[in-house]
PDB file of C-alpha atoms and ligand atoms in Angstrom:
ATOM      1  CA  MET A  86     -33.659 -59.103  -7.966  1.00  0.00           C
ATOM      2  CA  ARG A  87     -35.465 -55.867  -9.875  1.00  0.00           C
ATOM      3  CA  GLN A  88     -38.976 -55.868 -10.183  1.00  0.00           C
ATOM      4  CA  LEU A  89     -41.176 -53.990 -12.442  1.00  0.00           C
ATOM      5  CA  GLY A  90     -44.726 -53.050 -10.574  1.00  0.00           C
ATOM      6  CA  ARG A  91     -47.852 -53.407 -12.706  1.00  0.00           C
ATOM      7  CA  GLN A  92     -48.693 -49.610 -11.893  1.00  0.00           C
ATOM      8  CA  ALA A  93     -49.065 -48.649 -15.399  1.00  0.00           C
ATOM      9  CA  GLY A  94     -46.541 -45.972 -16.180  1.00  0.00           C
ATOM     10  CA  SER A  95     -43.557 -47.515 -14.009  1.00  0.00           C
ATOM     11  CA  ALA A  96     -40.811 -48.707 -15.958  1.00  0.00           C
ATOM     12  CA  LEU A  97     -37.194 -49.551 -15.432  1.00  0.00           C
ATOM     13  CA  THR A  98     -34.375 -49.833 -17.409  1.00  0.00           C
ATOM     14  CA  GLN A  99     -31.578 -52.869 -18.123  1.00  0.00           C
ATOM     15  CA  THR A 100     -28.478 -52.925 -19.746  1.00  0.00           C
ATOM     16  CA  ARG A 101     -26.424 -56.238 -20.250  1.00  0.00           C
ATOM     17  CA  ILE A 102     -24.480 -57.958 -22.486  1.00  0.00           C
ATOM     18  CA  VAL A 103     -25.814 -60.717 -24.380  1.00  0.00           C
ATOM     19  CA  PRO A 104     -24.046 -63.560 -26.524  1.00  0.00           C
ATOM     20  CA  ALA A 105     -25.143 -63.184 -30.211  1.00  0.00           C
ATOM     21  CA  PRO A 106     -27.978 -65.960 -31.384  1.00  0.00           C
ATOM     22  CA  ASP A 107     -27.127 -68.630 -34.108  1.00  0.00           C
ATOM     23  CA  ASP A 108     -27.716 -68.081 -38.045  1.00  0.00           C
ATOM     24  CA  LEU A 109     -28.313 -64.164 -37.899  1.00  0.00           C
ATOM     25  CA  ARG A 110     -26.652 -63.247 -41.201  1.00  0.00           C
ATOM     26  CA  LEU A 111     -27.420 -62.558 -44.679  1.00  0.00           C
ATOM     27  CA  GLU A 112     -24.961 -63.826 -47.823  1.00  0.00           C
ATOM     28  CA  LEU A 113     -22.278 -61.516 -47.124  1.00  0.00           C
ATOM     29  CA  ILE A 114     -22.654 -60.092 -43.780  1.00  0.00           C
ATOM     30  CA  GLY A 115     -23.461 -60.976 -40.468  1.00  0.00           C
ATOM     31  CA  VAL A 116     -23.228 -61.184 -36.563  1.00  0.00           C
ATOM     32  CA  PRO A 117     -20.591 -63.266 -35.053  1.00  0.00           C
ATOM     33  CA  ALA A 118     -22.335 -65.901 -33.231  1.00  0.00           C
ATOM     34  CA  ALA A 119     -21.924 -65.644 -29.573  1.00  0.00           C
ATOM     35  CA  ALA A 120     -20.558 -62.278 -30.229  1.00  0.00           C
ATOM     36  CA  ASP A 121     -20.893 -59.886 -27.349  1.00  0.00           C
ATOM     37  CA  ILE A 122     -23.854 -57.214 -27.905  1.00  0.00           C
ATOM     38  CA  PRO A 123     -24.255 -54.408 -25.948  1.00  0.00           C
ATOM     39  CA  LEU A 124     -28.227 -54.541 -25.090  1.00  0.00           C
ATOM     40  CA  GLU A 125     -30.536 -51.988 -23.229  1.00  0.00           C
ATOM     41  CA  VAL A 126     -33.692 -52.578 -22.645  1.00  0.00           C
ATOM     42  CA  ARG A 127     -36.341 -50.224 -21.187  1.00  0.00           C
ATOM     43  CA  PHE A 128     -39.551 -52.732 -19.687  1.00  0.00           C
ATOM     44  CA  GLU A 129     -42.278 -49.955 -19.217  1.00  0.00           C
ATOM     45  CA  ALA A 130     -45.237 -51.288 -17.511  1.00  0.00           C
ATOM     46  CA  VAL A 131     -48.716 -50.705 -19.713  1.00  0.00           C
ATOM     47  CA  SER A 132     -52.424 -51.282 -19.018  1.00  0.00           C
ATOM     48  CA  GLU A 133     -52.439 -54.736 -20.600  1.00  0.00           C
ATOM     49  CA  GLY A 134     -48.787 -56.000 -20.264  1.00  0.00           C
ATOM     50  CA  VAL A 135     -45.203 -54.772 -20.461  1.00  0.00           C
ATOM     51  CA  LEU A 136     -43.589 -53.268 -23.536  1.00  0.00           C
ATOM     52  CA  ALA A 137     -40.105 -53.882 -23.770  1.00  0.00           C
ATOM     53  CA  THR A 138     -38.044 -51.350 -25.822  1.00  0.00           C
ATOM     54  CA  GLY A 139     -34.538 -52.053 -26.659  1.00  0.00           C
ATOM     55  CA  THR A 140     -31.738 -50.746 -28.514  1.00  0.00           C
ATOM     56  CA  ALA A 141     -28.397 -52.982 -29.368  1.00  0.00           C
ATOM     57  CA  ILE A 142     -25.447 -52.955 -31.152  1.00  0.00           C
ATOM     58  CA  ALA A 143     -24.626 -55.617 -33.020  1.00  0.00           C
ATOM     59  CA  PRO A 144     -20.954 -56.241 -34.469  1.00  0.00           C
ATOM     60  CA  LEU A 145     -20.992 -57.475 -37.949  1.00  0.00           C
ATOM     61  CA  ALA A 146     -18.552 -59.542 -39.667  1.00  0.00           C
ATOM     62  CA  GLY A 147     -18.265 -59.737 -43.183  1.00  0.00           C
ATOM     63  CA  GLU A 148     -16.738 -59.530 -46.921  1.00  0.00           C
ATOM     64  CA  CYS A 149     -17.225 -56.386 -49.385  1.00  0.00           C
ATOM     65  CA  ALA A 150     -19.246 -56.908 -52.230  1.00  0.00           C
ATOM     66  CA  ARG A 151     -16.970 -55.341 -54.551  1.00  0.00           C
ATOM     67  CA  CYS A 152     -13.465 -56.527 -53.656  1.00  0.00           C
ATOM     68  CA  LEU A 153     -14.346 -59.289 -51.295  1.00  0.00           C
ATOM     69  CA  ALA A 154     -12.066 -58.372 -48.481  1.00  0.00           C
ATOM     70  CA  PRO A 155     -13.071 -59.261 -45.307  1.00  0.00           C
ATOM     71  CA  LEU A 156     -14.655 -56.303 -43.179  1.00  0.00           C
ATOM     72  CA  THR A 157     -16.223 -55.837 -39.657  1.00  0.00           C
ATOM     73  CA  SER A 158     -18.663 -53.071 -38.501  1.00  0.00           C
ATOM     74  CA  SER A 159     -21.701 -52.546 -36.339  1.00  0.00           C
ATOM     75  CA  VAL A 160     -25.087 -51.551 -36.481  1.00  0.00           C
ATOM     76  CA  THR A 161     -27.562 -50.078 -34.176  1.00  0.00           C
ATOM     77  CA  VAL A 162     -30.645 -51.547 -33.862  1.00  0.00           C
ATOM     78  CA  GLY A 163     -33.975 -50.661 -31.991  1.00  0.00           C
ATOM     79  CA  PHE A 164     -36.827 -53.250 -31.512  1.00  0.00           C
ATOM     80  CA  GLN A 165     -39.955 -53.130 -29.096  1.00  0.00           C
ATOM     81  CA  GLU A 166     -41.925 -55.777 -28.196  1.00  0.00           C
ATOM     82  CA  LEU A 167     -45.247 -56.164 -26.373  1.00  0.00           C
ATOM     83  CA  TYR A 168     -45.547 -59.093 -23.524  1.00  0.00           C
ATOM     84  CA  LEU A 169     -49.080 -59.735 -22.254  1.00  0.00           C
ATOM     85  CA  TYR A 170     -49.865 -60.576 -18.969  1.00  0.00           C
ATOM     86  CA  ALA A 171     -50.806 -63.677 -18.597  1.00  0.00           C
ATOM     87  CA  GLU A 172     -53.770 -64.494 -16.785  1.00  0.00           C
ATOM     88  CA  GLY A 173     -53.218 -66.957 -13.515  1.00  0.00           C
ATOM     89  CA  ARG A 174     -49.401 -66.380 -13.705  1.00  0.00           C
ATOM     90  CA  HIS A 175     -48.234 -64.856 -10.638  1.00  0.00           C
ATOM     91  CA  ASP A 176     -44.210 -65.699 -10.916  1.00  0.00           C
ATOM     92  CA  LYS A 177     -43.679 -65.315 -14.743  1.00  0.00           C
ATOM     93  CA  HIS A 178     -45.015 -63.698 -17.418  1.00  0.00           C
ATOM     94  CA  GLU A 179     -45.824 -65.234 -20.893  1.00  0.00           C
ATOM     95  CA  LYS A 180     -46.432 -64.185 -24.534  1.00  0.00           C
ATOM     96  CA  HIS A 181     -49.733 -64.243 -25.287  1.00  0.00           C
ATOM     97  CA  ASP A 182     -51.542 -64.093 -28.584  1.00  0.00           C
ATOM     98  CA  LYS A 183     -54.815 -63.010 -27.707  1.00  0.00           C
ATOM     99  CA  HIS A 184     -54.998 -59.547 -26.653  1.00  0.00           C
ATOM    100  CA  ASP A 185     -58.403 -59.674 -25.503  1.00  0.00           C
ATOM    101  CA  LYS A 186     -58.019 -61.877 -22.878  1.00  0.00           C
ATOM    102  CA  GLN A 187     -59.079 -60.665 -19.395  1.00  0.00           C
ATOM    103  CA  GLU A 188     -56.811 -59.019 -18.035  1.00  0.00           C
ATOM    104  CA  GLU A 189     -55.505 -60.330 -14.148  1.00  0.00           C
ATOM    105  CA  GLN A 190     -57.297 -58.419 -11.788  1.00  0.00           C
ATOM    106  CA  ASP A 191     -54.697 -58.679  -9.244  1.00  0.00           C
ATOM    107  CA  ALA A 192     -53.672 -54.996  -9.201  1.00  0.00           C
ATOM    108  CA  GLY A 193     -51.149 -55.595  -6.650  1.00  0.00           C
ATOM    109  CA  GLU A 194     -49.201 -58.261  -8.686  1.00  0.00           C
ATOM    110  CA  ILE A 195     -45.271 -58.473  -8.891  1.00  0.00           C
ATOM    111  CA  TYR A 196     -43.907 -58.644 -12.469  1.00  0.00           C
ATOM    112  CA  HIS A 197     -40.597 -60.535 -12.404  1.00  0.00           C
ATOM    113  CA  LEU A 198     -38.434 -59.751 -15.808  1.00  0.00           C
ATOM    114  CA  ASP A 199     -35.085 -60.784 -14.836  1.00  0.00           C
ATOM    115  CA  GLY A 200     -34.385 -64.249 -16.898  1.00  0.00           C
ATOM    116  CA  ASP A 201     -36.709 -63.037 -19.447  1.00  0.00           C
ATOM    117  CA  LEU A 202     -34.510 -61.311 -21.693  1.00  0.00           C
ATOM    118  CA  LEU A 203     -34.051 -63.777 -24.174  1.00  0.00           C
ATOM    119  CA  ASP A 204     -38.208 -63.358 -24.908  1.00  0.00           C
ATOM    120  CA  LEU A 205     -36.547 -60.626 -26.882  1.00  0.00           C
ATOM    121  CA  GLU A 206     -34.507 -62.682 -29.593  1.00  0.00           C
ATOM    122  CA  PRO A 207     -37.015 -62.948 -32.253  1.00  0.00           C
ATOM    123  CA  ALA A 208     -37.821 -59.148 -32.330  1.00  0.00           C
ATOM    124  CA  PHE A 209     -33.808 -58.262 -31.854  1.00  0.00           C
ATOM    125  CA  ARG A 210     -33.154 -60.738 -34.845  1.00  0.00           C
ATOM    126  CA  ASP A 211     -35.911 -59.269 -37.089  1.00  0.00           C
ATOM    127  CA  ALA A 212     -34.267 -55.751 -36.389  1.00  0.00           C
ATOM    128  CA  VAL A 213     -31.074 -56.672 -37.296  1.00  0.00           C
ATOM    129  CA  VAL A 214     -32.036 -59.126 -40.108  1.00  0.00           C
ATOM    130  CA  LEU A 215     -33.506 -55.573 -41.673  1.00  0.00           C
ATOM    131  CA  ALA A 216     -30.397 -53.506 -40.874  1.00  0.00           C
ATOM    132  CA  LEU A 217     -27.942 -55.897 -42.707  1.00  0.00           C
ATOM    133  CA  PRO A 218     -26.671 -54.261 -45.724  1.00  0.00           C
ATOM    134  CA  MET A 219     -27.418 -56.516 -48.658  1.00  0.00           C
ATOM    135  CA  SER A 220     -23.818 -54.572 -50.364  1.00  0.00           C
ATOM    136  CA  PRO A 221     -21.549 -54.446 -47.572  1.00  0.00           C
ATOM    137  CA  LEU A 222     -18.723 -52.021 -48.418  1.00  0.00           C
ATOM    138  CA  CYS A 223     -15.089 -52.621 -47.038  1.00  0.00           C
ATOM    139  CA  ARG A 224     -15.859 -48.143 -47.802  1.00  0.00           C
ATOM    140  CA  ASP A 225     -18.122 -46.402 -49.543  1.00  0.00           C
ATOM    141  CA  ASP A 226     -15.771 -45.808 -52.660  1.00  0.00           C
ATOM    142  CA  CYS A 227     -14.373 -49.273 -53.083  1.00  0.00           C
ATOM    143  CA  PRO A 228     -13.305 -49.770 -56.497  1.00  0.00           C
ATOM    144  CA  GLY A 229     -13.743 -53.275 -56.567  1.00  0.00           C
ATOM    145  CA  LEU A 230     -11.772 -55.590 -58.616  1.00  0.00           C
ATOM    146  CA  CYS A 231     -10.245 -55.442 -61.692  1.00  0.00           C
ATOM    147  CA  ALA A 232     -12.225 -57.129 -63.952  1.00  0.00           C
ATOM    148  CA  GLU A 233      -9.395 -58.660 -66.203  1.00  0.00           C
ATOM    149  CA  CYS A 234      -6.824 -59.975 -63.321  1.00  0.00           C
ATOM    150  CA  GLY A 235      -8.937 -59.821 -60.288  1.00  0.00           C
ATOM    151  CA  VAL A 236      -6.546 -57.753 -57.896  1.00  0.00           C
ATOM    152  CA  PRO A 237      -8.410 -55.615 -55.324  1.00  0.00           C
ATOM    153  CA  LEU A 238      -8.044 -52.416 -57.490  1.00  0.00           C
ATOM    154  CA  ALA A 239      -7.478 -50.227 -54.370  1.00  0.00           C
ATOM    155  CA  ASP A 240      -4.356 -51.793 -54.090  1.00  0.00           C
ATOM    156  CA  ALA A 241      -3.375 -52.054 -57.814  1.00  0.00           C
ATOM    157  CA  GLY A 242      -3.782 -48.415 -58.003  1.00  0.00           C
ATOM    158  CA  PRO A 243      -5.585 -45.886 -60.320  1.00  0.00           C
ATOM    159  CA  GLY A 244      -2.943 -46.583 -63.547  1.00  0.00           C
ATOM    160  CA  HIS A 245      -3.686 -50.262 -63.051  1.00  0.00           C
ATOM    161  CA  ARG A 246      -4.726 -51.352 -66.634  1.00  0.00           C
ATOM    162  CA  HIS A 247      -4.377 -54.299 -69.332  1.00  0.00           C
ATOM    163  CA  HIS A 248      -4.011 -53.431 -72.806  1.00  0.00           C
ATOM    164  CA  ALA A 249      -5.342 -56.422 -73.799  1.00  0.00           C
ATOM    165  CA  ALA A 250      -8.701 -55.883 -71.382  1.00  0.00           C
ATOM    166  CA  ILE A 251     -10.171 -53.186 -73.272  1.00  0.00           C
ATOM    167  CA  ASP A 252     -14.060 -52.870 -74.163  1.00  0.00           C
ATOM    168  CA  PRO A 253     -14.262 -54.043 -77.949  1.00  0.00           C
ATOM    169  CA  ARG A 254     -15.526 -50.659 -78.538  1.00  0.00           C
ATOM    170  CA  TRP A 255     -12.071 -48.761 -77.658  1.00  0.00           C
ATOM    171  CA  ALA A 256     -10.147 -51.445 -78.865  1.00  0.00           C
ATOM    172  CA  ALA A 257     -11.279 -50.389 -82.232  1.00  0.00           C
ATOM    173  CA  LEU A 258     -10.425 -47.181 -82.088  1.00  0.00           C
ATOM    174  CA  GLN A 259      -7.133 -48.084 -80.425  1.00  0.00           C
ATOM    175  CA  GLN A 260      -6.434 -49.759 -83.894  1.00  0.00           C
ATOM    176  CA  LEU A 261      -7.714 -47.097 -85.815  1.00  0.00           C
ATOM    177  CA  SER A 262      -4.794 -44.968 -84.157  1.00  0.00           C
ATOM    178  CA  GLU A 263      -2.313 -47.033 -83.757  1.00  0.00           C
ATOM    179  CA  GLN A 264      -2.193 -48.201 -87.407  1.00  0.00           C
ATOM    180  CA  GLY A 265      -4.232 -45.383 -89.342  1.00  0.00           C
ATOM    181  CA  ASN A 266      -6.041 -48.499 -90.888  1.00  0.00           C
ATOM    182  CA  ASP A 267     -10.070 -47.043 -91.465  1.00  0.00           C
ATOM    183  CA  LYS A 268     -11.307 -50.364 -93.004  1.00  0.00           C
ATOM    184  CA  HIS A 269     -13.272 -50.961 -89.865  1.00  0.00           C
ATOM    185  CA  GLN A 270     -14.528 -47.690 -89.424  1.00  0.00           C
ATOM    186  CA  ASP A 271     -17.531 -47.224 -87.784  1.00  0.00           C
ATOM    187  CA  ARG A 272     -19.847 -43.881 -86.520  1.00  0.00           C
ATOM    188  CA  ARG A 273     -17.302 -43.704 -83.803  1.00  0.00           C
ATOM    189  CA  ALA A 274     -14.229 -43.875 -85.703  1.00  0.00           C
ATOM    190  CA  GLY A 275     -15.922 -41.014 -87.787  1.00  0.00           C
ATOM    191  CA  ALA A 276     -16.126 -38.742 -84.825  1.00  0.00           C
ATOM    192  CA  ILE A 277     -12.421 -38.632 -84.336  1.00  0.00           C
ATOM    193  CA  ASP A 278     -11.716 -38.234 -88.075  1.00  0.00           C
ATOM    194  CA  LEU A 279     -13.667 -35.270 -87.774  1.00  0.00           C
ATOM    195  CA  GLN A 280     -11.607 -34.140 -84.652  1.00  0.00           C
ATOM    196  CA  GLU A 281      -8.851 -34.958 -86.113  1.00  0.00           C
ATOM    197  CA  GLY A 282      -8.980 -33.780 -89.827  1.00  0.00           C
TER     198      GLY A 282
HETATM  199 ZN1   ZN B 331     -13.991 -53.608 -51.366  1.00  0.00          ZN
HETATM  200 ZN1   ZN B 332      -5.941 -56.125 -63.511  1.00  0.00          ZN
END
């Protein structure tokens, strides 16, 4: 069993794989439950307790906010938590809300950390939620879906378009150029006329 003495400044680092907690996700993306999360935590003895500084790589799965394609990714998060020494507890530390509690006097105490990594879950969870993208993209330049027919534009190619699905202002121009009809002429059409004339 690895142990960390109470002497301020002593430290140890633990590396392990932990299962992802449940319900760690936003609307479009999250960490799959029970997914393996590589975690490295450095425990450092400070005067009032143990400072845990963690780094974790969380796998992500979700869907692209633009084209809805499934995507996987990962995010690296860092987090930190201070565990205060619990008065009168020799074998196990306890998270304390009161920072002004008199510190235990026994400087020779050994502080056991194994098995206590679960206490890091809230800090880990907060860090991941902050790091999750609100609008995950399958790729930075994802063109999204065709507004008319819904196909992913990345698949459909740059030439994909619908003649019927033209912005009304452009449709008016198209009508003018196709029919030579100036009945619905507006300012935009007037500009075209100047160019053409
Ligand atoms: Zn996409
Ligand atoms: Zn289309």
